[in-house]
GROMACS .gro file of N, CA and C in nm:
model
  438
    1UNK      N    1 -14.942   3.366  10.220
    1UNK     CA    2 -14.922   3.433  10.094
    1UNK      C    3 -14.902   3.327   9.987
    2UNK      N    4 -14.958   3.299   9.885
    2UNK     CA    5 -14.943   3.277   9.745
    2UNK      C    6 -14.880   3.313   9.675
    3UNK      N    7 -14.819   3.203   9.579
    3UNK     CA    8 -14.739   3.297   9.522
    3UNK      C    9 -14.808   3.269   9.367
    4UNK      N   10 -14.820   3.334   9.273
    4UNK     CA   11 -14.822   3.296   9.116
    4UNK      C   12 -14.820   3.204   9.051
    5UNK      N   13 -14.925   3.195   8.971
    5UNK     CA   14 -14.876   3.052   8.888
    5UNK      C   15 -14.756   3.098   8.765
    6UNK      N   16 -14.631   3.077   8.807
    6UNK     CA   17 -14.519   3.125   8.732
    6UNK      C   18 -14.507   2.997   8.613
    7UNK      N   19 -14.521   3.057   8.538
    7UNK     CA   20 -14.515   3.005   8.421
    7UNK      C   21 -14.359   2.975   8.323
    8UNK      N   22 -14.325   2.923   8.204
    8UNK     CA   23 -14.184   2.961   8.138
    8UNK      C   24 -14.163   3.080   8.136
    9UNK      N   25 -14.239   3.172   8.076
    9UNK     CA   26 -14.257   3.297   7.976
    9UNK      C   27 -14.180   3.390   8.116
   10UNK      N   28 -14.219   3.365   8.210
   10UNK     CA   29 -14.171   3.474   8.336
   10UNK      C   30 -14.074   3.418   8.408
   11UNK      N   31 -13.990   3.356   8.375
   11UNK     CA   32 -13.862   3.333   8.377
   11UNK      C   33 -13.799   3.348   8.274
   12UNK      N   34 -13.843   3.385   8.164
   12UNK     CA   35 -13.747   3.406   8.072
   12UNK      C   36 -13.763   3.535   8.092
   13UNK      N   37 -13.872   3.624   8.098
   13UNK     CA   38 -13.869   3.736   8.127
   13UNK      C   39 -13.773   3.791   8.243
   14UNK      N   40 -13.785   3.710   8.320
   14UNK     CA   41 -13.679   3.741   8.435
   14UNK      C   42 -13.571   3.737   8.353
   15UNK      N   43 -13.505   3.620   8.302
   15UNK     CA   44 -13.358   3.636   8.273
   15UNK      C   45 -13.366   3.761   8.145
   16UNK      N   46 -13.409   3.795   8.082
   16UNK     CA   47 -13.417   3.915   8.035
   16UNK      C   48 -13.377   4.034   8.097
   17UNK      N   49 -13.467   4.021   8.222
   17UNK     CA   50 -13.437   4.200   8.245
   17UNK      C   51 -13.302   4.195   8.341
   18UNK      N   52 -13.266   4.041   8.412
   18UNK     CA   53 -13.132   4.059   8.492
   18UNK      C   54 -13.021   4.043   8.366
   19UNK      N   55 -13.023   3.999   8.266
   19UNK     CA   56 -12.885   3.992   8.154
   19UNK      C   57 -12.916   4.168   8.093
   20UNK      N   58 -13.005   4.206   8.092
   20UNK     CA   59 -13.000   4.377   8.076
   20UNK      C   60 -12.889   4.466   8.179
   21UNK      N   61 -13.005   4.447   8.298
   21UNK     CA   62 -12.926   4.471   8.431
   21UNK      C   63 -12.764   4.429   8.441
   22UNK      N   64 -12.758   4.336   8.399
   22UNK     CA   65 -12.583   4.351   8.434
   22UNK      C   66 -12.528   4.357   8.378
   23UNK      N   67 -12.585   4.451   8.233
   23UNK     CA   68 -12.520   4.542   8.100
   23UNK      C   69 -12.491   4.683   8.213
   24UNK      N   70 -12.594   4.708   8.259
   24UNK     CA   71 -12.596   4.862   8.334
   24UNK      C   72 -12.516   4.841   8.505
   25UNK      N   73 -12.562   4.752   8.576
   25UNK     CA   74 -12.460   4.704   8.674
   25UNK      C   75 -12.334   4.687   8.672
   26UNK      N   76 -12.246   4.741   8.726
   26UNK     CA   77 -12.122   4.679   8.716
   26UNK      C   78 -12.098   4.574   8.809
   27UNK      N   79 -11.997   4.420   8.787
   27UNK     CA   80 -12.005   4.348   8.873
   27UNK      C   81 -12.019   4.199   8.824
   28UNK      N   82 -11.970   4.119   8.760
   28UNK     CA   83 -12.033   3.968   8.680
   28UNK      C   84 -12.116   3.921   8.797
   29UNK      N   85 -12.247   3.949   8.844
   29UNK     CA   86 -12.327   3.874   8.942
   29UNK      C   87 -12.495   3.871   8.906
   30UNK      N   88 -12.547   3.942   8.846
   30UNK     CA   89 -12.691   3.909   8.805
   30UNK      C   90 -12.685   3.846   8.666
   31UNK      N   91 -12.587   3.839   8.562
   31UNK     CA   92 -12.549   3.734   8.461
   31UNK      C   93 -12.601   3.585   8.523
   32UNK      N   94 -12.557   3.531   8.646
   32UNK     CA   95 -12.584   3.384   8.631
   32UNK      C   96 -12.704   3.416   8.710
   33UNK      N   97 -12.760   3.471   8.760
   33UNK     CA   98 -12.900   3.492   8.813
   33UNK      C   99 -12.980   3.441   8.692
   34UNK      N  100 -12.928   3.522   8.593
   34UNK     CA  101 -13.004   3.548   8.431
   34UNK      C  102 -13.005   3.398   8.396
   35UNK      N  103 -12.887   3.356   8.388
   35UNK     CA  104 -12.880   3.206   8.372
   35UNK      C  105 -12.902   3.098   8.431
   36UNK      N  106 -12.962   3.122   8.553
   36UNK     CA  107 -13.060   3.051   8.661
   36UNK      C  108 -13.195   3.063   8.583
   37UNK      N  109 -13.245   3.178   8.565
   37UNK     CA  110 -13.380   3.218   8.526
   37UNK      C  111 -13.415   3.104   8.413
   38UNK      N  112 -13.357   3.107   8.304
   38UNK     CA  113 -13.334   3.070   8.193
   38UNK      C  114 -13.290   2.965   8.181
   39UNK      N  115 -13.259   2.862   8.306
   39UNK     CA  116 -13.227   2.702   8.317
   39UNK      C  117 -13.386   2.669   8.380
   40UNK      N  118 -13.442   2.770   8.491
   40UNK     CA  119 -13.580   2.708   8.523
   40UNK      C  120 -13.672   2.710   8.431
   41UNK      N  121 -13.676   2.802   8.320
   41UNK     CA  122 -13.801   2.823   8.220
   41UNK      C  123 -13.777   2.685   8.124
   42UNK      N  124 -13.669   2.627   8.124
   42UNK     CA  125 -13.568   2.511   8.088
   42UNK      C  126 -13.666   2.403   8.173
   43UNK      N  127 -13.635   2.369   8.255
   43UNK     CA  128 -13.718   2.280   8.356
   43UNK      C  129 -13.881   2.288   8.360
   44UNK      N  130 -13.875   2.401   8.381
   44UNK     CA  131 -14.043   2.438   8.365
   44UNK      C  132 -14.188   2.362   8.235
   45UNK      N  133 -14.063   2.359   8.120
   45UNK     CA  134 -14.084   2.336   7.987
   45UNK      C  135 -14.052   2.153   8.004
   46UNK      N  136 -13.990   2.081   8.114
   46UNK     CA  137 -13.955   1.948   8.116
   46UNK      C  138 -14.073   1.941   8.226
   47UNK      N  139 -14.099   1.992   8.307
   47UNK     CA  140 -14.148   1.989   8.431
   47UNK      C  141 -14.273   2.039   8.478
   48UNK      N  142 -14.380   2.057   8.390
   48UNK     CA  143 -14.493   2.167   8.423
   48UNK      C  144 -14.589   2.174   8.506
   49UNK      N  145 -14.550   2.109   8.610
   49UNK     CA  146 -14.634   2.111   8.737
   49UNK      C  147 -14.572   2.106   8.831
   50UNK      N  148 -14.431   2.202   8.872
   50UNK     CA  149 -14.364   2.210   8.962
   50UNK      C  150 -14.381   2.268   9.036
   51UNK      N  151 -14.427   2.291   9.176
   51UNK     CA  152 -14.468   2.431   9.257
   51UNK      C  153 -14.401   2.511   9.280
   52UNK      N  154 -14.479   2.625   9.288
   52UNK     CA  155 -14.398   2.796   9.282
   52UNK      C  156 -14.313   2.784   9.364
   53UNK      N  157 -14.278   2.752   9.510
   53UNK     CA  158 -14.249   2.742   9.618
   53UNK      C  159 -14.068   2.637   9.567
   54UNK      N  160 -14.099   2.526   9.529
   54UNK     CA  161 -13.942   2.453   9.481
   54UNK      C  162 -13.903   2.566   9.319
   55UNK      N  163 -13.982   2.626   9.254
   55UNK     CA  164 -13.936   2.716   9.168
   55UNK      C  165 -13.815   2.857   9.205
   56UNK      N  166 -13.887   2.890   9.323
   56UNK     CA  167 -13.813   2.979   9.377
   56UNK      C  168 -13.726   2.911   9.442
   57UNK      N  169 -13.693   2.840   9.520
   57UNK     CA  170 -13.603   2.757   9.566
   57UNK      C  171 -13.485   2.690   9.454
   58UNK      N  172 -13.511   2.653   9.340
   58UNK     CA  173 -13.414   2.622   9.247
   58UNK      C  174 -13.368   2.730   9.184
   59UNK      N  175 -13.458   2.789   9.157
   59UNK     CA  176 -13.358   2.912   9.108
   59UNK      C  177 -13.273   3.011   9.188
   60UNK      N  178 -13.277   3.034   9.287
   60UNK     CA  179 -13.230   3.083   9.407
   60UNK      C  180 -13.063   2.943   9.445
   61UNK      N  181 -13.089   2.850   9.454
   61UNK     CA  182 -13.002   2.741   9.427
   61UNK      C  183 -12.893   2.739   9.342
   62UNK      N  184 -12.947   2.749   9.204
   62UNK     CA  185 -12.886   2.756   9.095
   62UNK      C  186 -12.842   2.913   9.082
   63UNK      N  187 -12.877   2.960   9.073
   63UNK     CA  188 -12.779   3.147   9.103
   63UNK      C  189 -12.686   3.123   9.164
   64UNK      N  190 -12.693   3.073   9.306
   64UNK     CA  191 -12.605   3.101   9.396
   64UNK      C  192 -12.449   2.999   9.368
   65UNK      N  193 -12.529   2.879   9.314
   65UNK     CA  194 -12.424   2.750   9.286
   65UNK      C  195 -12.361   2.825   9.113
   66UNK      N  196 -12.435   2.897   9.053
   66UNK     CA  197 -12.359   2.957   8.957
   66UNK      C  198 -12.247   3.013   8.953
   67UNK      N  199 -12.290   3.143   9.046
   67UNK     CA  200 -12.211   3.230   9.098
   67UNK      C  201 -12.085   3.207   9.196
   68UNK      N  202 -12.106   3.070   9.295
   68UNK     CA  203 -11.979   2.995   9.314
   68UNK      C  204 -11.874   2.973   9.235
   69UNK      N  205 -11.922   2.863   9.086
   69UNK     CA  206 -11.867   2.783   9.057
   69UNK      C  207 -11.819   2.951   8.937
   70UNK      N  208 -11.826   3.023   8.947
   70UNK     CA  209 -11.757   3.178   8.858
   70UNK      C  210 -11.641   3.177   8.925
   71UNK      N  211 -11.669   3.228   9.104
   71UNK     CA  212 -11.551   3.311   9.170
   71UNK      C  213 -11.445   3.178   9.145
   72UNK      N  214 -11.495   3.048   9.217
   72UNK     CA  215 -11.384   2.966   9.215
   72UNK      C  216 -11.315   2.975   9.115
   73UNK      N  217 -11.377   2.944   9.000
   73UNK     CA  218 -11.308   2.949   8.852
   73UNK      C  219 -11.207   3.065   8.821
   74UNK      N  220 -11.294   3.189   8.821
   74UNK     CA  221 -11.178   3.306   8.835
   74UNK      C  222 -11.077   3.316   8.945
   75UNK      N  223 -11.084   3.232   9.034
   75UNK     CA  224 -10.973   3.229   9.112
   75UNK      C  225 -10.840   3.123   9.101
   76UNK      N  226 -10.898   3.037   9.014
   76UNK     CA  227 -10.823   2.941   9.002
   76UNK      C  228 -10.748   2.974   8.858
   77UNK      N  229 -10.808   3.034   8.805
   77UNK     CA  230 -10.757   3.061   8.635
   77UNK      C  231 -10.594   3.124   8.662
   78UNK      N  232 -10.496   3.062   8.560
   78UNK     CA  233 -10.353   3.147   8.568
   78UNK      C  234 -10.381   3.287   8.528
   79UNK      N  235 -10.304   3.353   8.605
   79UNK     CA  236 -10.300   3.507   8.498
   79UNK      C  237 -10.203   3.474   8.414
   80UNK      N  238 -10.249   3.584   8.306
   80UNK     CA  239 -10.161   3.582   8.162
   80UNK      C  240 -10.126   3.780   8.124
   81UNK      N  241 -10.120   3.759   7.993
   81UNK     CA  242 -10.112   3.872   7.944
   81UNK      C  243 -10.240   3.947   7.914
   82UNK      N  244 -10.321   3.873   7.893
   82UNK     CA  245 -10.447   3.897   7.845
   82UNK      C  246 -10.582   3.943   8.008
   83UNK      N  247 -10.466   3.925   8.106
   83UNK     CA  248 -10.556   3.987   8.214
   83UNK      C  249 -10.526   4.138   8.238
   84UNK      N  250 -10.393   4.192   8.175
   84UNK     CA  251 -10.335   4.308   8.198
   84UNK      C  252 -10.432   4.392   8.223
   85UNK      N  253 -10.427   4.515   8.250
   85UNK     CA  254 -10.503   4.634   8.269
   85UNK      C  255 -10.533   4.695   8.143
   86UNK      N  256 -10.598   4.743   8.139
   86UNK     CA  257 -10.594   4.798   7.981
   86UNK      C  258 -10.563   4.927   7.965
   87UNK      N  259 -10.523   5.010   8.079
   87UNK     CA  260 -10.466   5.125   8.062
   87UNK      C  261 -10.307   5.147   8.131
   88UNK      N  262 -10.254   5.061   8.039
   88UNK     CA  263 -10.101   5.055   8.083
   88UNK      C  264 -10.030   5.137   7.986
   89UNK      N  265 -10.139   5.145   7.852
   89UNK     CA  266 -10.044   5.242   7.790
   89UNK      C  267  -9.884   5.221   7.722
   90UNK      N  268  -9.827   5.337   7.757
   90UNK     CA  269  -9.699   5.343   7.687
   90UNK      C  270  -9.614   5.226   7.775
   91UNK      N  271  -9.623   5.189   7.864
   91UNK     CA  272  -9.564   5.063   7.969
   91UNK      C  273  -9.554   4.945   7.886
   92UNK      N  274  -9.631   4.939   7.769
   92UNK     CA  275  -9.607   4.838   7.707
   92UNK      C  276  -9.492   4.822   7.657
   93UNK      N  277  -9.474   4.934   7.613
   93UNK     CA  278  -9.327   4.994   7.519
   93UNK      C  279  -9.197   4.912   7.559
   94UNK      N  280  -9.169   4.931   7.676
   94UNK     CA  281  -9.078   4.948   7.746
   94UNK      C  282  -9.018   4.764   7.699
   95UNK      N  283  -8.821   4.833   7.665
   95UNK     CA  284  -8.794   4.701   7.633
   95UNK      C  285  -8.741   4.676   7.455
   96UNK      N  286  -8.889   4.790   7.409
   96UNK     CA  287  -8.870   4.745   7.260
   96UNK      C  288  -8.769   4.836   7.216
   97UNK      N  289  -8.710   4.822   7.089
   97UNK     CA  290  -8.547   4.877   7.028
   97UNK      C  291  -8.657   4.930   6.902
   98UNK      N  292  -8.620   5.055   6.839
   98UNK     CA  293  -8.662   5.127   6.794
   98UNK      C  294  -8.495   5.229   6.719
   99UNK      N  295  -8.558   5.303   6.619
   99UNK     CA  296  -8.453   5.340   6.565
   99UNK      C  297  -8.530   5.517   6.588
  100UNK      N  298  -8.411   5.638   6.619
  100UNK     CA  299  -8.428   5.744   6.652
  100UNK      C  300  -8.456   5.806   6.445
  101UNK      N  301  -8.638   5.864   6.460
  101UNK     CA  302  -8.645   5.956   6.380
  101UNK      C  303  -8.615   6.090   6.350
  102UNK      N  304  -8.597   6.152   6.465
  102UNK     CA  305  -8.532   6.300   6.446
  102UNK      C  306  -8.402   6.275   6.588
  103UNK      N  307  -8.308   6.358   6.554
  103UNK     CA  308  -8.185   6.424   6.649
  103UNK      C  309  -8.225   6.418   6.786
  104UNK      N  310  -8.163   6.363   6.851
  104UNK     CA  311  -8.204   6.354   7.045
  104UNK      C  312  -8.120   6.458   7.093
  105UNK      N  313  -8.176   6.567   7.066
  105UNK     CA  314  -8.093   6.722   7.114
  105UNK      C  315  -8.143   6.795   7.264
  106UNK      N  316  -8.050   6.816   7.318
  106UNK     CA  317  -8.079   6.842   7.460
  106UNK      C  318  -8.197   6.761   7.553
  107UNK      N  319  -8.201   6.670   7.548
  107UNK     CA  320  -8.244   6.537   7.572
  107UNK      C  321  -8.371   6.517   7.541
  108UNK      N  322  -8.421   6.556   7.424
  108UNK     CA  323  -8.579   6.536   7.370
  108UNK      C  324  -8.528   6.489   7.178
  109UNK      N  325  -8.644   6.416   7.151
  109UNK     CA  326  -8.627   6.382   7.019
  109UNK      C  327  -8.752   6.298   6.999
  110UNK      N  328  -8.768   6.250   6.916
  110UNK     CA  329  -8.866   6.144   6.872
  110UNK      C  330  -8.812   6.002   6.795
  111UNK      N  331  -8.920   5.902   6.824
  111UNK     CA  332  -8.906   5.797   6.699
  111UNK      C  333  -8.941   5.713   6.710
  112UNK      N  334  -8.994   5.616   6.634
  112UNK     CA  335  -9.116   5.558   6.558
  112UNK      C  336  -9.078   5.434   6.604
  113UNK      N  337  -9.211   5.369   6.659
  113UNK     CA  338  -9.249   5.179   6.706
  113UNK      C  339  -9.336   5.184   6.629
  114UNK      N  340  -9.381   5.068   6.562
  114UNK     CA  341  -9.513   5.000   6.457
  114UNK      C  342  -9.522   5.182   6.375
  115UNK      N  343  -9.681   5.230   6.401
  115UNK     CA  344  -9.692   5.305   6.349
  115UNK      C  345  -9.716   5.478   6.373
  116UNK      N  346  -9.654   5.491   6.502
  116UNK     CA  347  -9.647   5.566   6.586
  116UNK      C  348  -9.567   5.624   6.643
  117UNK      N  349  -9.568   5.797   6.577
  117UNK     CA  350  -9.410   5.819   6.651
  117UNK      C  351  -9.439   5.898   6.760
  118UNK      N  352  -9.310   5.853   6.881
  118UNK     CA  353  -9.311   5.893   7.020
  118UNK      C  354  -9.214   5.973   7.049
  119UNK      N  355  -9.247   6.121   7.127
  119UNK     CA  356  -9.167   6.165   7.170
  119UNK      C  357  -9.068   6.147   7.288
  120UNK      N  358  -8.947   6.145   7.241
  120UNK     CA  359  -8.861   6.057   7.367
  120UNK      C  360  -8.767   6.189   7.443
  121UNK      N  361  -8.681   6.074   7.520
  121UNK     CA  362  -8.617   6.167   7.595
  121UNK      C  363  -8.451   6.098   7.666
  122UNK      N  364  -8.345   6.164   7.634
  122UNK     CA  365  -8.282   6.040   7.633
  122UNK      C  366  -8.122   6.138   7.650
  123UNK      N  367  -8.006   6.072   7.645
  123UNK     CA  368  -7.897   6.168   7.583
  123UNK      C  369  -7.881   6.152   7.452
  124UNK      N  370  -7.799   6.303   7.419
  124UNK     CA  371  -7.814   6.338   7.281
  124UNK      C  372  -7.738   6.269   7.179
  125UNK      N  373  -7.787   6.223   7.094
  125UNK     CA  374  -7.804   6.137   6.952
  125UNK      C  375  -7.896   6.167   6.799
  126UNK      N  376  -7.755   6.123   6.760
  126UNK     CA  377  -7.822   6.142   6.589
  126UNK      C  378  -7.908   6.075   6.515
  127UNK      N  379  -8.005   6.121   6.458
  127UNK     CA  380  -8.138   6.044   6.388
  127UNK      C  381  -8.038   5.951   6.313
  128UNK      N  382  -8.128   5.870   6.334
  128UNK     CA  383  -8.082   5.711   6.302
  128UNK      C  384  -8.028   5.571   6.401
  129UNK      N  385  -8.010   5.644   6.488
  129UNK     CA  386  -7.949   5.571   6.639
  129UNK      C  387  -8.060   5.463   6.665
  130UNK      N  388  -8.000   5.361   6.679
  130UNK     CA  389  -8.083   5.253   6.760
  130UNK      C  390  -8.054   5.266   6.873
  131UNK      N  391  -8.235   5.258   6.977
  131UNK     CA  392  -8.244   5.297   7.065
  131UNK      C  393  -8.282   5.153   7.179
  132UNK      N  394  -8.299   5.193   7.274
  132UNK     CA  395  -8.444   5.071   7.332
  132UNK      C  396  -8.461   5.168   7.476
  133UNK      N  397  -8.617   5.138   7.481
  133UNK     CA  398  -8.711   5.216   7.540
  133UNK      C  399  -8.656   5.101   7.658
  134UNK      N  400  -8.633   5.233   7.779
  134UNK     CA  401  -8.594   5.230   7.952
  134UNK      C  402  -8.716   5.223   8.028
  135UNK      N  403  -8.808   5.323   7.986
  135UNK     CA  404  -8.906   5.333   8.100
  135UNK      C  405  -8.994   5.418   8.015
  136UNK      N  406  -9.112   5.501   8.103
  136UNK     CA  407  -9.241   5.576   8.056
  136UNK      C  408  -9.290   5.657   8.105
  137UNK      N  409  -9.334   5.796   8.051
  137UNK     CA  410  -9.372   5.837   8.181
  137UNK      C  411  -9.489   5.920   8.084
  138UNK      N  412  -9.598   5.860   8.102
  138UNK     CA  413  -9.655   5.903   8.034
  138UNK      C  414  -9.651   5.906   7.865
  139UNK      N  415  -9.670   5.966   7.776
  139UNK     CA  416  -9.643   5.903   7.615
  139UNK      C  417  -9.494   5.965   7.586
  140UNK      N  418  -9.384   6.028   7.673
  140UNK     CA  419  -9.249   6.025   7.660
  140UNK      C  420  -9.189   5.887   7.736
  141UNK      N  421  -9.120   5.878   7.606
  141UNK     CA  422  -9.030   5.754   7.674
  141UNK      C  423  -8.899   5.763   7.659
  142UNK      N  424  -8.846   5.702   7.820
  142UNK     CA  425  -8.736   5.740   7.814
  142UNK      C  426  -8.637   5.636   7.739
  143UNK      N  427  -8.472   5.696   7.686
  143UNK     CA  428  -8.412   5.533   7.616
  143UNK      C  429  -8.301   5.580   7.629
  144UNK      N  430  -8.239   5.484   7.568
  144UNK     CA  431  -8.072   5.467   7.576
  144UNK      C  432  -8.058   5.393   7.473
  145UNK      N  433  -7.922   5.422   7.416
  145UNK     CA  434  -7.849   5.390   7.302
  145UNK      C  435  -7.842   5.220   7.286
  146UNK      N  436  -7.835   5.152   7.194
  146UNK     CA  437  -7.802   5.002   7.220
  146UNK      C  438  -7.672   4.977   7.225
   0.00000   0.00000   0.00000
């Protein structure tokens, strides 16, 4: 079997349709494929009489040594804040001191962090009470007096 006279143009085309693909894929793994593709059309353009046969072989190379040098990296990276989940929600809360906007009557009331007021839940207290958020349960949060 033969393979094609693969040219730049069809490696870039390749990395085209795999940096599409892993818009619609979930998964960071046909990204450095894409960027394999797109280092040989790179070479190809230094190199223009390379056979199909070491073409597929470097790029196949370079994917795979891509895609290494990702996981290691993401494995080695510190976590921070900025890896959090992004649906933690009201959990963020928790901690911050806040001042009570309405009456904490039979253990429900509300009151306002940044620009957002939350319905809380707490023992009973008079609007104006400085509070700080205990816990969460969902967008009620629970608090206690400072």
């Amino acid at each position: 079997m033969t393979l094609p006279d693969l040219q730049p143009w069809h490696w870039l085309v390749l990395a085209a349709i795999l940096g599409v693909l892993e818009i619609i894929v979930p998964g960071a793994v046909l990204i450095w494929f894409a960027l394999s593709a797109a280092c040989m059309a790179g070479l190809l353009f230094l190199l223009p009489g390379l056979a199909e046969g070491w073409q597929v072989l470097i790029f196949a190379g370079l994917g795979a040594a891509w895609l290494a040098a990702a996981m290691i990296w993401r494995r080695r990276r510190p976590k921070d804040e900025a890896d959090a989940p992004v649906n933690i929600g009201s959990a963020r809360l928790i901690g911050q001191r806040g001042v009570l906007e309405t009456d904490l009557r039979n253990g429900r009331g509300e009151m306002r962090l940044g620009d957002t007021v939350w319905p809380v839940s707490g023992p009973d207290l008079p609007a104006g009470s400085n509070v700080v958020v205990e816990a969460a349960e969902g967008a009620l949060l629970i608090v206690r007096p400072v």
